């Protein structure tokens, strides 16, 4: 199965099993907007909770906020979003399709990287056990040539983006011979800037002054609450403020399912520190965030850092944590050292003093800030796509199983009476009612037990508890494990401790 087919399978599985539906499905959907179904919302909430707890509960110096989506329009002037939150777009005149110029170039670079990977695969076959990848990469003339090409394009691309040179970007696209994937032609328009913020009006008078934006990031809701939080919670630097919430971007090219949406959720944390210590904290959070991902049990080969060459106007260091999605390595989380840019700008635009008095140093300053910003929906896609497995069993049949990290699974346990009679549903309900106070439990009595197991596998439930006729006599049940399909007889009194231990 190639990666495109695999991706299609994931998308249809997400719909069929109540994880994600196209938004407004009844009306044939709305581009790049999605709804989460009953199983999806549980998985999403569990991811949120995992992030929230690891940020706030596990760090004594991090607190949370939940700021409004609507904010004063001046905030987006101050943050730079009104003037600079643009993507360079380009149209193909033949297919009439619109692309992001930067993405076309990045995809071109990714294709060269694919060629390197193909060379590695070929060499692995040729050399067998004696293959040394590091040595091969360092000595193969062809690979070295590809690497040089990648670096040259990267550098030129970064220079053009930094200089906001739109004509230069178009020339680079032409020079690299990049064609439209639909029409196959190089008939491109000029590159233009496009602001990604959605706007609407507030109140009943329609003049320019009441234009209001849907926030394109949650971070500004943190910055404008810095003074409130620092004072009300008596926070001492260094400290962090975390927030989870919706963000909106009028993305030019909205493809790839929930990877790039027009309405999505972010989990952001702004960590305020002494000026001059920001690189220390940047490195700290870079490592800490990677550890958070790895703690989910997904192999480390699926993640990599990507340091930025083009820094946003506010940053003095930036890196992405990329994940190996079904369509290749792409950004999952950004870690940015944002200096004192945001607080200084809000000070300037609001006319309010935003300073911290550092008693240890006996001086006041504008704090520096390191941000960690992760997309909730992208994390969902990462976890979901990695968990999706189509297994061939010993008897030749296949099963689809979501090997989700147990703490994230929509349901921890499903309680299943073997048959819908003889007092089994009553006993199973009793077990369900006892478990529901400790964990998200599920109950089902329809269909054969085999079919019910398969359905629980497909939504990633780690434990199935079956109540059969013997259960009535010996007060024990069969617990079946999702990943190994092993079954064990366990006394009803020991169900919770069994689950805790497995
Ligand atoms: P990209 O380059 O992919 O557009 P970005 O660099 O603009 O992303 P940031 O502004 O750093 O993204 O936002 C932080 C995080 O928010 C991203 O790492 C990503 O996980 C998430 N995110 C950003 N845009 C979207 C979107 N349109 N849909 C879903 N998640 C998004």
Short mmCIF file of C-alpha atoms and ligand atoms in Angstrom, two decimals, residues 85 100 217 249 251 258-262 264-266 268 331-334 336 373-375 377-378, ligand 1:
data_model
loop_
_atom_site.label_atom_id
_atom_site.label_comp_id
_atom_site.label_asym_id
_atom_site.label_seq_id
_atom_site.Cartn_x
_atom_site.Cartn_y
_atom_site.Cartn_z
CA UNK A 85 0.71 37.72 8.45
CA UNK A 100 1.72 28.77 -1.78
CA UNK A 217 -3.05 32.28 17.10
CA UNK A 249 -6.50 31.12 9.32
CA UNK A 251 -5.28 29.09 4.44
CA UNK A 258 -6.83 17.97 9.51
CA UNK A 259 -3.19 18.87 8.91
CA UNK A 260 -4.09 22.27 7.50
CA UNK A 261 -7.49 23.57 8.55
CA UNK A 262 -9.11 26.98 8.45
CA UNK A 264 -8.15 24.60 14.31
CA UNK A 265 -6.92 24.37 17.88
CA UNK A 266 -3.57 25.32 19.32
CA UNK A 268 0.53 27.28 23.36
CA UNK A 331 5.77 20.64 11.16
CA UNK A 332 3.91 19.49 14.24
CA UNK A 333 5.13 22.01 16.79
CA UNK A 334 7.09 25.26 16.77
CA UNK A 336 10.35 30.09 19.17
CA UNK A 373 3.18 26.14 20.05
CA UNK A 374 1.63 22.87 19.01
CA UNK A 375 -1.39 22.14 16.84
CA UNK A 377 -5.40 18.65 15.39
CA UNK A 378 -1.96 17.89 13.97
P1 LIG B 1 2.72 25.97 8.59
O1 LIG B 1 4.10 26.41 8.18
O2 LIG B 1 2.50 24.49 8.49
O3 LIG B 1 1.63 26.79 7.99
P2 LIG B 1 3.06 27.68 10.83
O4 LIG B 1 4.54 27.73 10.94
O5 LIG B 1 2.34 28.81 10.20
O6 LIG B 1 2.62 26.29 10.16
P3 LIG B 1 2.64 28.33 13.58
O7 LIG B 1 2.16 29.68 13.29
O8 LIG B 1 4.01 28.15 14.15
O9 LIG B 1 2.47 27.41 12.28
O10 LIG B 1 1.55 27.61 14.50
C1 LIG B 1 1.90 26.70 15.53
C2 LIG B 1 1.29 25.33 15.32
O11 LIG B 1 -0.11 25.44 15.02
C3 LIG B 1 1.86 24.57 14.12
O12 LIG B 1 3.04 23.88 14.49
C4 LIG B 1 0.75 23.63 13.77
O13 LIG B 1 0.82 22.44 14.56
C5 LIG B 1 -0.50 24.39 14.14
N1 LIG B 1 -1.13 24.95 12.94
C6 LIG B 1 -0.79 26.07 12.28
N2 LIG B 1 -1.60 26.28 11.23
C7 LIG B 1 -2.49 25.25 11.23
C8 LIG B 1 -3.60 24.90 10.40
N3 LIG B 1 -3.96 25.66 9.37
N4 LIG B 1 -4.29 23.78 10.68
C9 LIG B 1 -3.94 23.01 11.73
N5 LIG B 1 -2.92 23.29 12.55
C10 LIG B 1 -2.19 24.39 12.31
#
